[in-house]
Amino acid sequence: MRLENVWLRYRRRGPWVLREAAVRVGPGEVVVVLGRNGVGKSTLLQVAAGVLRPSRGRVTGRPRHVGWVPERFPADQPFTVAHYLTAMGRVAGLDPAAAAHAVDHWTSRLGLAGFHRVRLPELSKGTAQKVGLAQAMLRTPGLLVLDEPWEGLDAATRDLVPALIDEVATAGGSVLVSDHRGEIARLPGARRWTVADGTVTEAAPSADAPLAVVEVAVPAARVEGTVARLRADGHRIVGVRRPAEPAPDGPLPGAVDAVGAPEATGGTTGGSS
């Protein structure tokens, strides 16, 4: 997807919020959007997601299925959690059975199973944000756009966000995520765009820091939880061997191969077993 010479302002004679934005993101790539509050990060993300139309320029190559999560989920809607998510699943093109399955899966995964019959205005900010995440993931997005997704979330869900980003990228989707909390450490390998004075620039990639590969053997029943914790701590999972897939002269079956982030290798990763 490309933003080609994108300009945007909110009223005809108002100031330009974005000027000459020309950036691209490819399949499987994750981009973190950085910048102070009020510089246009949310505007850029809304243009990328198709929520806003540029005043000048154009966006090309936007995937058909876009998952969009604003910084604050619009909870002032007269629906229950289950009703809202089911309807959004149908809007995303899922048939009734697939929509019901997706709602059950994501409400369970995000800790919303007990909120099916609760109306959206009755939710706390953090719980409403979980509904927004679930809505974005009901159908695997080709583009996932997250505006400050960690805001208001409990610790368990904050740890899950990097795993969701990794899953979308691994499936070939693109991810744009804004961050002012310093959570970028949880997204090793992500590209970085900085928004300042209405312009968007990309940081030059830093020299590759040495990485260590640590092989961790865990009980087969704990593989998914261990992988999720490693990802949440900023490590990149390069492979999982199940008990039925032993490697000759390799580590124990069921091992998790994790590449540590430069600042979190060696003993930190090994301690997760």
PDB file of C-alpha atoms in Angstrom:
ATOM      1  CA  MET A   1       0.000   0.000   0.000  1.00  0.00           C
ATOM      2  CA  ARG A   2       1.265   3.469  -0.883  1.00  0.00           C
ATOM      3  CA  LEU A   3       0.461   7.000   0.219  1.00  0.00           C
ATOM      4  CA  GLU A   4       1.342   9.138  -2.783  1.00  0.00           C
ATOM      5  CA  ASN A   5       1.890  12.852  -2.129  1.00  0.00           C
ATOM      6  CA  VAL A   6      -0.895  12.916   0.463  1.00  0.00           C
ATOM      7  CA  TRP A   7      -2.021  16.260   1.889  1.00  0.00           C
ATOM      8  CA  LEU A   8      -4.862  16.660   4.371  1.00  0.00           C
ATOM      9  CA  ARG A   9      -6.580  19.476   6.230  1.00  0.00           C
ATOM     10  CA  TYR A  10      -9.887  19.392   8.059  1.00  0.00           C
ATOM     11  CA  ARG A  11     -11.378  22.587   6.655  1.00  0.00           C
ATOM     12  CA  ARG A  12     -10.889  24.457   3.417  1.00  0.00           C
ATOM     13  CA  ARG A  13      -8.691  27.256   4.703  1.00  0.00           C
ATOM     14  CA  GLY A  14      -7.379  25.427   7.749  1.00  0.00           C
ATOM     15  CA  PRO A  15      -3.776  24.431   8.409  1.00  0.00           C
ATOM     16  CA  TRP A  16      -2.351  21.384   6.685  1.00  0.00           C
ATOM     17  CA  VAL A  17      -2.196  18.455   9.107  1.00  0.00           C
ATOM     18  CA  LEU A  18      -0.325  16.284   6.595  1.00  0.00           C
ATOM     19  CA  ARG A  19       1.888  17.586   3.794  1.00  0.00           C
ATOM     20  CA  GLU A  20       3.437  15.598   0.958  1.00  0.00           C
ATOM     21  CA  ALA A  21       3.233  12.271   2.789  1.00  0.00           C
ATOM     22  CA  ALA A  22       4.833   9.652   0.553  1.00  0.00           C
ATOM     23  CA  VAL A  23       5.360   6.301   2.260  1.00  0.00           C
ATOM     24  CA  ARG A  24       4.657   2.644   1.594  1.00  0.00           C
ATOM     25  CA  VAL A  25       4.145  -0.535   3.597  1.00  0.00           C
ATOM     26  CA  GLY A  26       4.361  -4.002   2.122  1.00  0.00           C
ATOM     27  CA  PRO A  27       2.863  -7.413   2.945  1.00  0.00           C
ATOM     28  CA  GLY A  28       4.217  -8.846   6.173  1.00  0.00           C
ATOM     29  CA  GLU A  29       5.668  -5.515   7.309  1.00  0.00           C
ATOM     30  CA  VAL A  30       5.052  -3.755  10.628  1.00  0.00           C
ATOM     31  CA  VAL A  31       5.453   0.021  10.877  1.00  0.00           C
ATOM     32  CA  VAL A  32       5.442   1.930  14.159  1.00  0.00           C
ATOM     33  CA  VAL A  33       4.293   5.562  13.811  1.00  0.00           C
ATOM     34  CA  LEU A  34       6.023   7.871  16.278  1.00  0.00           C
ATOM     35  CA  GLY A  35       5.620  11.515  17.201  1.00  0.00           C
ATOM     36  CA  ARG A  36       4.341  13.865  19.882  1.00  0.00           C
ATOM     37  CA  ASN A  37       0.640  14.173  20.588  1.00  0.00           C
ATOM     38  CA  GLY A  38      -1.158  16.453  18.143  1.00  0.00           C
ATOM     39  CA  VAL A  39       1.325  16.188  15.259  1.00  0.00           C
ATOM     40  CA  GLY A  40      -0.921  14.143  12.961  1.00  0.00           C
ATOM     41  CA  LYS A  41      -0.257  10.494  13.817  1.00  0.00           C
ATOM     42  CA  SER A  42      -3.948   9.650  14.140  1.00  0.00           C
ATOM     43  CA  THR A  43      -4.715  11.550  10.947  1.00  0.00           C
ATOM     44  CA  LEU A  44      -2.087   9.560   9.067  1.00  0.00           C
ATOM     45  CA  LEU A  45      -3.484   6.278  10.383  1.00  0.00           C
ATOM     46  CA  GLN A  46      -7.043   7.254   9.457  1.00  0.00           C
ATOM     47  CA  VAL A  47      -5.950   8.090   5.924  1.00  0.00           C
ATOM     48  CA  ALA A  48      -4.175   4.738   5.659  1.00  0.00           C
ATOM     49  CA  ALA A  49      -7.229   2.888   6.971  1.00  0.00           C
ATOM     50  CA  GLY A  50      -9.602   4.707   4.611  1.00  0.00           C
ATOM     51  CA  VAL A  51     -11.454   6.535   7.384  1.00  0.00           C
ATOM     52  CA  LEU A  52     -10.346   9.898   5.970  1.00  0.00           C
ATOM     53  CA  ARG A  53      -9.938  10.862   2.315  1.00  0.00           C
ATOM     54  CA  PRO A  54      -6.862  12.944   1.412  1.00  0.00           C
ATOM     55  CA  SER A  55      -7.408  16.562   0.379  1.00  0.00           C
ATOM     56  CA  ARG A  56      -4.721  15.976  -2.235  1.00  0.00           C
ATOM     57  CA  GLY A  57      -2.833  12.911  -3.384  1.00  0.00           C
ATOM     58  CA  ARG A  58      -4.061   9.344  -3.153  1.00  0.00           C
ATOM     59  CA  VAL A  59      -3.723   5.992  -1.413  1.00  0.00           C
ATOM     60  CA  THR A  60      -3.140   2.978  -3.643  1.00  0.00           C
ATOM     61  CA  GLY A  61      -2.974  -0.742  -2.999  1.00  0.00           C
ATOM     62  CA  ARG A  62      -5.033  -0.712   0.199  1.00  0.00           C
ATOM     63  CA  PRO A  63      -6.013  -4.327   1.009  1.00  0.00           C
ATOM     64  CA  ARG A  64      -9.665  -5.237   0.796  1.00  0.00           C
ATOM     65  CA  HIS A  65      -9.997  -6.196   4.458  1.00  0.00           C
ATOM     66  CA  VAL A  66      -8.860  -3.488   6.881  1.00  0.00           C
ATOM     67  CA  GLY A  67      -8.906  -3.818  10.658  1.00  0.00           C
ATOM     68  CA  TRP A  68      -9.122  -0.350  12.227  1.00  0.00           C
ATOM     69  CA  VAL A  69      -8.855   0.293  15.974  1.00  0.00           C
ATOM     70  CA  PRO A  70      -9.065   3.986  16.992  1.00  0.00           C
ATOM     71  CA  GLU A  71      -7.433   5.230  20.175  1.00  0.00           C
ATOM     72  CA  ARG A  72     -10.838   5.395  21.844  1.00  0.00           C
ATOM     73  CA  PHE A  73     -13.476   2.881  20.786  1.00  0.00           C
ATOM     74  CA  PRO A  74     -16.860   4.578  20.066  1.00  0.00           C
ATOM     75  CA  ALA A  75     -18.842   2.824  22.783  1.00  0.00           C
ATOM     76  CA  ASP A  76     -21.893   5.140  22.677  1.00  0.00           C
ATOM     77  CA  GLN A  77     -23.896   2.646  20.612  1.00  0.00           C
ATOM     78  CA  PRO A  78     -27.100   0.867  21.759  1.00  0.00           C
ATOM     79  CA  PHE A  79     -25.865  -2.692  21.186  1.00  0.00           C
ATOM     80  CA  THR A  80     -24.649  -5.536  23.319  1.00  0.00           C
ATOM     81  CA  VAL A  81     -21.108  -6.769  22.781  1.00  0.00           C
ATOM     82  CA  ALA A  82     -22.304  -9.954  21.057  1.00  0.00           C
ATOM     83  CA  HIS A  83     -24.809  -8.112  18.844  1.00  0.00           C
ATOM     84  CA  TYR A  84     -22.262  -5.512  17.776  1.00  0.00           C
ATOM     85  CA  LEU A  85     -19.484  -8.003  17.005  1.00  0.00           C
ATOM     86  CA  THR A  86     -21.810 -10.366  15.152  1.00  0.00           C
ATOM     87  CA  ALA A  87     -23.095  -7.509  12.999  1.00  0.00           C
ATOM     88  CA  MET A  88     -19.538  -6.347  12.282  1.00  0.00           C
ATOM     89  CA  GLY A  89     -18.591  -9.882  11.313  1.00  0.00           C
ATOM     90  CA  ARG A  90     -21.404  -9.899   8.755  1.00  0.00           C
ATOM     91  CA  VAL A  91     -20.273  -6.498   7.457  1.00  0.00           C
ATOM     92  CA  ALA A  92     -16.805  -8.026   7.027  1.00  0.00           C
ATOM     93  CA  GLY A  93     -18.328 -10.665   4.762  1.00  0.00           C
ATOM     94  CA  LEU A  94     -18.573 -13.621   7.141  1.00  0.00           C
ATOM     95  CA  ASP A  95     -21.593 -15.895   6.891  1.00  0.00           C
ATOM     96  CA  PRO A  96     -23.702 -16.332  10.063  1.00  0.00           C
ATOM     97  CA  ALA A  97     -21.908 -19.490  11.238  1.00  0.00           C
ATOM     98  CA  ALA A  98     -18.443 -18.049  10.579  1.00  0.00           C
ATOM     99  CA  ALA A  99     -19.372 -14.772  12.278  1.00  0.00           C
ATOM    100  CA  ALA A 100     -20.635 -16.607  15.365  1.00  0.00           C
ATOM    101  CA  HIS A 101     -17.473 -18.719  15.506  1.00  0.00           C
ATOM    102  CA  ALA A 102     -15.234 -15.655  15.136  1.00  0.00           C
ATOM    103  CA  VAL A 103     -17.114 -13.783  17.870  1.00  0.00           C
ATOM    104  CA  ASP A 104     -16.787 -16.732  20.252  1.00  0.00           C
ATOM    105  CA  HIS A 105     -13.082 -17.118  19.456  1.00  0.00           C
ATOM    106  CA  TRP A 106     -12.103 -13.497  19.889  1.00  0.00           C
ATOM    107  CA  THR A 107     -14.260 -12.743  22.916  1.00  0.00           C
ATOM    108  CA  SER A 108     -12.732 -15.775  24.604  1.00  0.00           C
ATOM    109  CA  ARG A 109      -9.188 -14.853  23.628  1.00  0.00           C
ATOM    110  CA  LEU A 110      -9.552 -11.234  24.733  1.00  0.00           C
ATOM    111  CA  GLY A 111     -11.312 -11.992  28.005  1.00  0.00           C
ATOM    112  CA  LEU A 112     -14.728 -10.770  26.850  1.00  0.00           C
ATOM    113  CA  ALA A 113     -16.693 -14.003  27.197  1.00  0.00           C
ATOM    114  CA  GLY A 114     -18.529 -12.686  30.252  1.00  0.00           C
ATOM    115  CA  PHE A 115     -19.603  -9.485  28.469  1.00  0.00           C
ATOM    116  CA  HIS A 116     -21.697 -10.875  25.591  1.00  0.00           C
ATOM    117  CA  ARG A 117     -24.942  -9.411  26.951  1.00  0.00           C
ATOM    118  CA  VAL A 118     -23.480  -6.152  28.266  1.00  0.00           C
ATOM    119  CA  ARG A 119     -24.319  -3.004  26.302  1.00  0.00           C
ATOM    120  CA  LEU A 120     -21.397  -1.046  24.888  1.00  0.00           C
ATOM    121  CA  PRO A 121     -22.028   2.190  26.869  1.00  0.00           C
ATOM    122  CA  GLU A 122     -21.758   0.192  30.117  1.00  0.00           C
ATOM    123  CA  LEU A 123     -18.200  -0.979  29.400  1.00  0.00           C
ATOM    124  CA  SER A 124     -15.060   0.490  30.931  1.00  0.00           C
ATOM    125  CA  LYS A 125     -12.624   2.135  28.522  1.00  0.00           C
ATOM    126  CA  GLY A 126     -10.282  -0.852  28.633  1.00  0.00           C
ATOM    127  CA  THR A 127     -13.046  -3.378  27.992  1.00  0.00           C
ATOM    128  CA  ALA A 128     -14.414  -1.256  25.150  1.00  0.00           C
ATOM    129  CA  GLN A 129     -10.932  -1.210  23.616  1.00  0.00           C
ATOM    130  CA  LYS A 130     -10.929  -5.008  23.715  1.00  0.00           C
ATOM    131  CA  VAL A 131     -14.189  -4.978  21.743  1.00  0.00           C
ATOM    132  CA  GLY A 132     -12.452  -2.753  19.200  1.00  0.00           C
ATOM    133  CA  LEU A 133      -9.565  -5.218  18.926  1.00  0.00           C
ATOM    134  CA  ALA A 134     -11.962  -8.140  18.549  1.00  0.00           C
ATOM    135  CA  GLN A 135     -13.891  -6.314  15.806  1.00  0.00           C
ATOM    136  CA  ALA A 136     -10.683  -5.654  13.872  1.00  0.00           C
ATOM    137  CA  MET A 137      -9.618  -9.310  14.047  1.00  0.00           C
ATOM    138  CA  LEU A 138     -12.943 -11.036  13.254  1.00  0.00           C
ATOM    139  CA  ARG A 139     -11.674 -11.542   9.723  1.00  0.00           C
ATOM    140  CA  THR A 140      -7.903 -11.707   9.321  1.00  0.00           C
ATOM    141  CA  PRO A 141      -7.076  -8.224   8.002  1.00  0.00           C
ATOM    142  CA  GLY A 142      -4.816  -7.537   5.055  1.00  0.00           C
ATOM    143  CA  LEU A 143      -4.096  -4.233   6.791  1.00  0.00           C
ATOM    144  CA  LEU A 144      -4.320  -3.767  10.558  1.00  0.00           C
ATOM    145  CA  VAL A 145      -4.219  -0.160  11.796  1.00  0.00           C
ATOM    146  CA  LEU A 146      -3.906   0.415  15.540  1.00  0.00           C
ATOM    147  CA  ASP A 147      -3.953   3.876  17.109  1.00  0.00           C
ATOM    148  CA  GLU A 148      -2.263   3.665  20.537  1.00  0.00           C
ATOM    149  CA  PRO A 149      -3.647   0.152  21.100  1.00  0.00           C
ATOM    150  CA  TRP A 150      -2.162  -0.255  24.569  1.00  0.00           C
ATOM    151  CA  GLU A 151      -4.162   2.620  26.102  1.00  0.00           C
ATOM    152  CA  GLY A 152      -6.504   1.464  28.854  1.00  0.00           C
ATOM    153  CA  LEU A 153      -5.792  -2.248  28.454  1.00  0.00           C
ATOM    154  CA  ASP A 154      -5.040  -4.567  31.328  1.00  0.00           C
ATOM    155  CA  ALA A 155      -1.574  -6.139  31.524  1.00  0.00           C
ATOM    156  CA  ALA A 156      -2.627  -9.469  30.001  1.00  0.00           C
ATOM    157  CA  THR A 157      -4.174  -7.828  26.935  1.00  0.00           C
ATOM    158  CA  ARG A 158      -1.243  -5.414  26.528  1.00  0.00           C
ATOM    159  CA  ASP A 159       0.995  -8.469  26.351  1.00  0.00           C
ATOM    160  CA  LEU A 160      -1.301  -9.993  23.726  1.00  0.00           C
ATOM    161  CA  VAL A 161      -1.156  -7.022  21.323  1.00  0.00           C
ATOM    162  CA  PRO A 162       2.340  -7.846  19.960  1.00  0.00           C
ATOM    163  CA  ALA A 163       1.205 -11.431  19.345  1.00  0.00           C
ATOM    164  CA  LEU A 164      -1.801 -10.223  17.339  1.00  0.00           C
ATOM    165  CA  ILE A 165       0.449  -7.927  15.304  1.00  0.00           C
ATOM    166  CA  ASP A 166       2.853 -10.778  14.655  1.00  0.00           C
ATOM    167  CA  GLU A 167       0.026 -13.087  13.571  1.00  0.00           C
ATOM    168  CA  VAL A 168      -1.276 -10.580  11.022  1.00  0.00           C
ATOM    169  CA  ALA A 169       2.217  -9.960   9.631  1.00  0.00           C
ATOM    170  CA  THR A 170       3.000 -13.687   9.515  1.00  0.00           C
ATOM    171  CA  ALA A 171      -0.197 -14.224   7.493  1.00  0.00           C
ATOM    172  CA  GLY A 172       1.047 -11.650   4.963  1.00  0.00           C
ATOM    173  CA  GLY A 173      -0.840  -8.632   6.268  1.00  0.00           C
ATOM    174  CA  SER A 174       0.558  -5.146   6.855  1.00  0.00           C
ATOM    175  CA  VAL A 175       0.395  -3.437  10.249  1.00  0.00           C
ATOM    176  CA  LEU A 176       0.542   0.253  11.170  1.00  0.00           C
ATOM    177  CA  VAL A 177       0.604   1.059  14.884  1.00  0.00           C
ATOM    178  CA  SER A 178       1.154   4.368  16.680  1.00  0.00           C
ATOM    179  CA  ASP A 179       3.053   4.410  19.947  1.00  0.00           C
ATOM    180  CA  HIS A 180       3.941   7.073  22.480  1.00  0.00           C
ATOM    181  CA  ARG A 181       4.277   4.733  25.482  1.00  0.00           C
ATOM    182  CA  GLY A 182       7.605   3.243  24.426  1.00  0.00           C
ATOM    183  CA  GLU A 183       6.025  -0.124  23.631  1.00  0.00           C
ATOM    184  CA  ILE A 184       8.061  -0.258  20.416  1.00  0.00           C
ATOM    185  CA  ALA A 185      10.515  -2.550  22.235  1.00  0.00           C
ATOM    186  CA  ARG A 186       7.844  -5.232  21.990  1.00  0.00           C
ATOM    187  CA  LEU A 187       7.963  -5.047  18.176  1.00  0.00           C
ATOM    188  CA  PRO A 188      11.510  -5.975  17.167  1.00  0.00           C
ATOM    189  CA  GLY A 189      12.199  -5.502  13.484  1.00  0.00           C
ATOM    190  CA  ALA A 190       9.418  -2.967  12.943  1.00  0.00           C
ATOM    191  CA  ARG A 191      10.037  -0.019  10.630  1.00  0.00           C
ATOM    192  CA  ARG A 192       9.611   3.460  12.110  1.00  0.00           C
ATOM    193  CA  TRP A 193       7.818   6.470  10.673  1.00  0.00           C
ATOM    194  CA  THR A 194       8.041   9.785  12.503  1.00  0.00           C
ATOM    195  CA  VAL A 195       5.379  12.477  12.080  1.00  0.00           C
ATOM    196  CA  ALA A 196       6.450  16.065  12.803  1.00  0.00           C
ATOM    197  CA  ASP A 197       5.257  19.410  11.445  1.00  0.00           C
ATOM    198  CA  GLY A 198       2.872  17.649   9.086  1.00  0.00           C
ATOM    199  CA  THR A 199       5.562  15.610   7.367  1.00  0.00           C
ATOM    200  CA  VAL A 200       6.281  11.885   7.561  1.00  0.00           C
ATOM    201  CA  THR A 201       9.826  10.570   7.535  1.00  0.00           C
ATOM    202  CA  GLU A 202      11.192   7.068   7.944  1.00  0.00           C
ATOM    203  CA  ALA A 203      14.113   6.391  10.243  1.00  0.00           C
ATOM    204  CA  ALA A 204      17.076   4.791   8.547  1.00  0.00           C
ATOM    205  CA  PRO A 205      17.478   1.173   9.637  1.00  0.00           C
ATOM    206  CA  SER A 206      20.076   0.801  12.330  1.00  0.00           C
ATOM    207  CA  ALA A 207      23.020  -1.502  11.909  1.00  0.00           C
ATOM    208  CA  ASP A 208      21.986  -5.053  12.625  1.00  0.00           C
ATOM    209  CA  ALA A 209      22.773  -5.929  16.212  1.00  0.00           C
ATOM    210  CA  PRO A 210      23.989  -9.463  16.860  1.00  0.00           C
ATOM    211  CA  LEU A 211      21.235 -11.903  17.729  1.00  0.00           C
ATOM    212  CA  ALA A 212      21.435 -15.092  19.760  1.00  0.00           C
ATOM    213  CA  VAL A 213      19.278 -18.141  19.152  1.00  0.00           C
ATOM    214  CA  VAL A 214      18.141 -19.763  22.390  1.00  0.00           C
ATOM    215  CA  GLU A 215      16.406 -23.146  22.210  1.00  0.00           C
ATOM    216  CA  VAL A 216      13.960 -23.692  25.044  1.00  0.00           C
ATOM    217  CA  ALA A 217      12.351 -27.049  25.804  1.00  0.00           C
ATOM    218  CA  VAL A 218       8.885 -26.766  27.375  1.00  0.00           C
ATOM    219  CA  PRO A 219       6.048 -29.228  27.964  1.00  0.00           C
ATOM    220  CA  ALA A 220       3.946 -29.551  24.810  1.00  0.00           C
ATOM    221  CA  ALA A 221       0.863 -28.266  26.632  1.00  0.00           C
ATOM    222  CA  ARG A 222       2.679 -25.007  27.461  1.00  0.00           C
ATOM    223  CA  VAL A 223       3.970 -24.197  23.969  1.00  0.00           C
ATOM    224  CA  GLU A 224       1.310 -21.616  23.045  1.00  0.00           C
ATOM    225  CA  GLY A 225       1.579 -19.785  26.363  1.00  0.00           C
ATOM    226  CA  THR A 226       5.372 -19.750  26.224  1.00  0.00           C
ATOM    227  CA  VAL A 227       5.380 -18.451  22.656  1.00  0.00           C
ATOM    228  CA  ALA A 228       2.927 -15.694  23.608  1.00  0.00           C
ATOM    229  CA  ARG A 229       5.075 -14.619  26.582  1.00  0.00           C
ATOM    230  CA  LEU A 230       8.259 -14.585  24.510  1.00  0.00           C
ATOM    231  CA  ARG A 231       6.615 -12.470  21.824  1.00  0.00           C
ATOM    232  CA  ALA A 232       5.204 -10.093  24.442  1.00  0.00           C
ATOM    233  CA  ASP A 233       8.731  -9.667  25.840  1.00  0.00           C
ATOM    234  CA  GLY A 234       9.972  -8.577  22.407  1.00  0.00           C
ATOM    235  CA  HIS A 235      11.479 -11.830  21.117  1.00  0.00           C
ATOM    236  CA  ARG A 236      10.986 -13.175  17.592  1.00  0.00           C
ATOM    237  CA  ILE A 237       9.842 -16.780  17.321  1.00  0.00           C
ATOM    238  CA  VAL A 238      11.591 -18.494  14.407  1.00  0.00           C
ATOM    239  CA  GLY A 239      10.109 -21.950  14.789  1.00  0.00           C
ATOM    240  CA  VAL A 240       8.297 -24.454  16.975  1.00  0.00           C
ATOM    241  CA  ARG A 241       8.945 -28.205  16.880  1.00  0.00           C
ATOM    242  CA  ARG A 242       6.143 -30.370  18.154  1.00  0.00           C
ATOM    243  CA  PRO A 243       6.795 -33.770  19.804  1.00  0.00           C
ATOM    244  CA  ALA A 244       5.926 -35.556  16.536  1.00  0.00           C
ATOM    245  CA  GLU A 245       8.622 -33.592  14.705  1.00  0.00           C
ATOM    246  CA  PRO A 246      11.958 -34.475  16.391  1.00  0.00           C
ATOM    247  CA  ALA A 247      15.106 -33.197  14.763  1.00  0.00           C
ATOM    248  CA  PRO A 248      18.071 -35.615  14.531  1.00  0.00           C
ATOM    249  CA  ASP A 249      20.829 -34.585  16.950  1.00  0.00           C
ATOM    250  CA  GLY A 250      18.754 -31.504  17.771  1.00  0.00           C
ATOM    251  CA  PRO A 251      17.281 -30.242  21.005  1.00  0.00           C
ATOM    252  CA  LEU A 252      14.504 -31.942  22.873  1.00  0.00           C
ATOM    253  CA  PRO A 253      11.140 -32.382  21.084  1.00  0.00           C
ATOM    254  CA  GLY A 254       8.691 -29.593  21.803  1.00  0.00           C
ATOM    255  CA  ALA A 255      11.450 -26.989  21.877  1.00  0.00           C
ATOM    256  CA  VAL A 256      10.693 -23.369  21.080  1.00  0.00           C
ATOM    257  CA  ASP A 257      13.331 -21.559  19.034  1.00  0.00           C
ATOM    258  CA  ALA A 258      13.385 -17.869  19.938  1.00  0.00           C
ATOM    259  CA  VAL A 259      15.531 -15.114  18.519  1.00  0.00           C
ATOM    260  CA  GLY A 260      15.970 -12.512  21.212  1.00  0.00           C
ATOM    261  CA  ALA A 261      15.752  -8.792  20.640  1.00  0.00           C
ATOM    262  CA  PRO A 262      19.215  -7.191  20.885  1.00  0.00           C
ATOM    263  CA  GLU A 263      18.481  -5.919  24.374  1.00  0.00           C
ATOM    264  CA  ALA A 264      16.916  -9.150  25.601  1.00  0.00           C
ATOM    265  CA  THR A 265      18.909 -12.195  24.612  1.00  0.00           C
ATOM    266  CA  GLY A 266      20.606 -15.022  26.409  1.00  0.00           C
ATOM    267  CA  GLY A 267      19.469 -15.571  29.963  1.00  0.00           C
ATOM    268  CA  THR A 268      16.308 -13.489  29.657  1.00  0.00           C
ATOM    269  CA  THR A 269      14.873 -15.782  27.019  1.00  0.00           C
ATOM    270  CA  GLY A 270      16.061 -18.932  28.697  1.00  0.00           C
ATOM    271  CA  GLY A 271      14.302 -17.902  31.883  1.00  0.00           C
ATOM    272  CA  SER A 272      10.892 -18.257  30.216  1.00  0.00           C
ATOM    273  CA  SER A 273      10.914 -22.026  30.356  1.00  0.00           C
TER     274      SER A 273
END
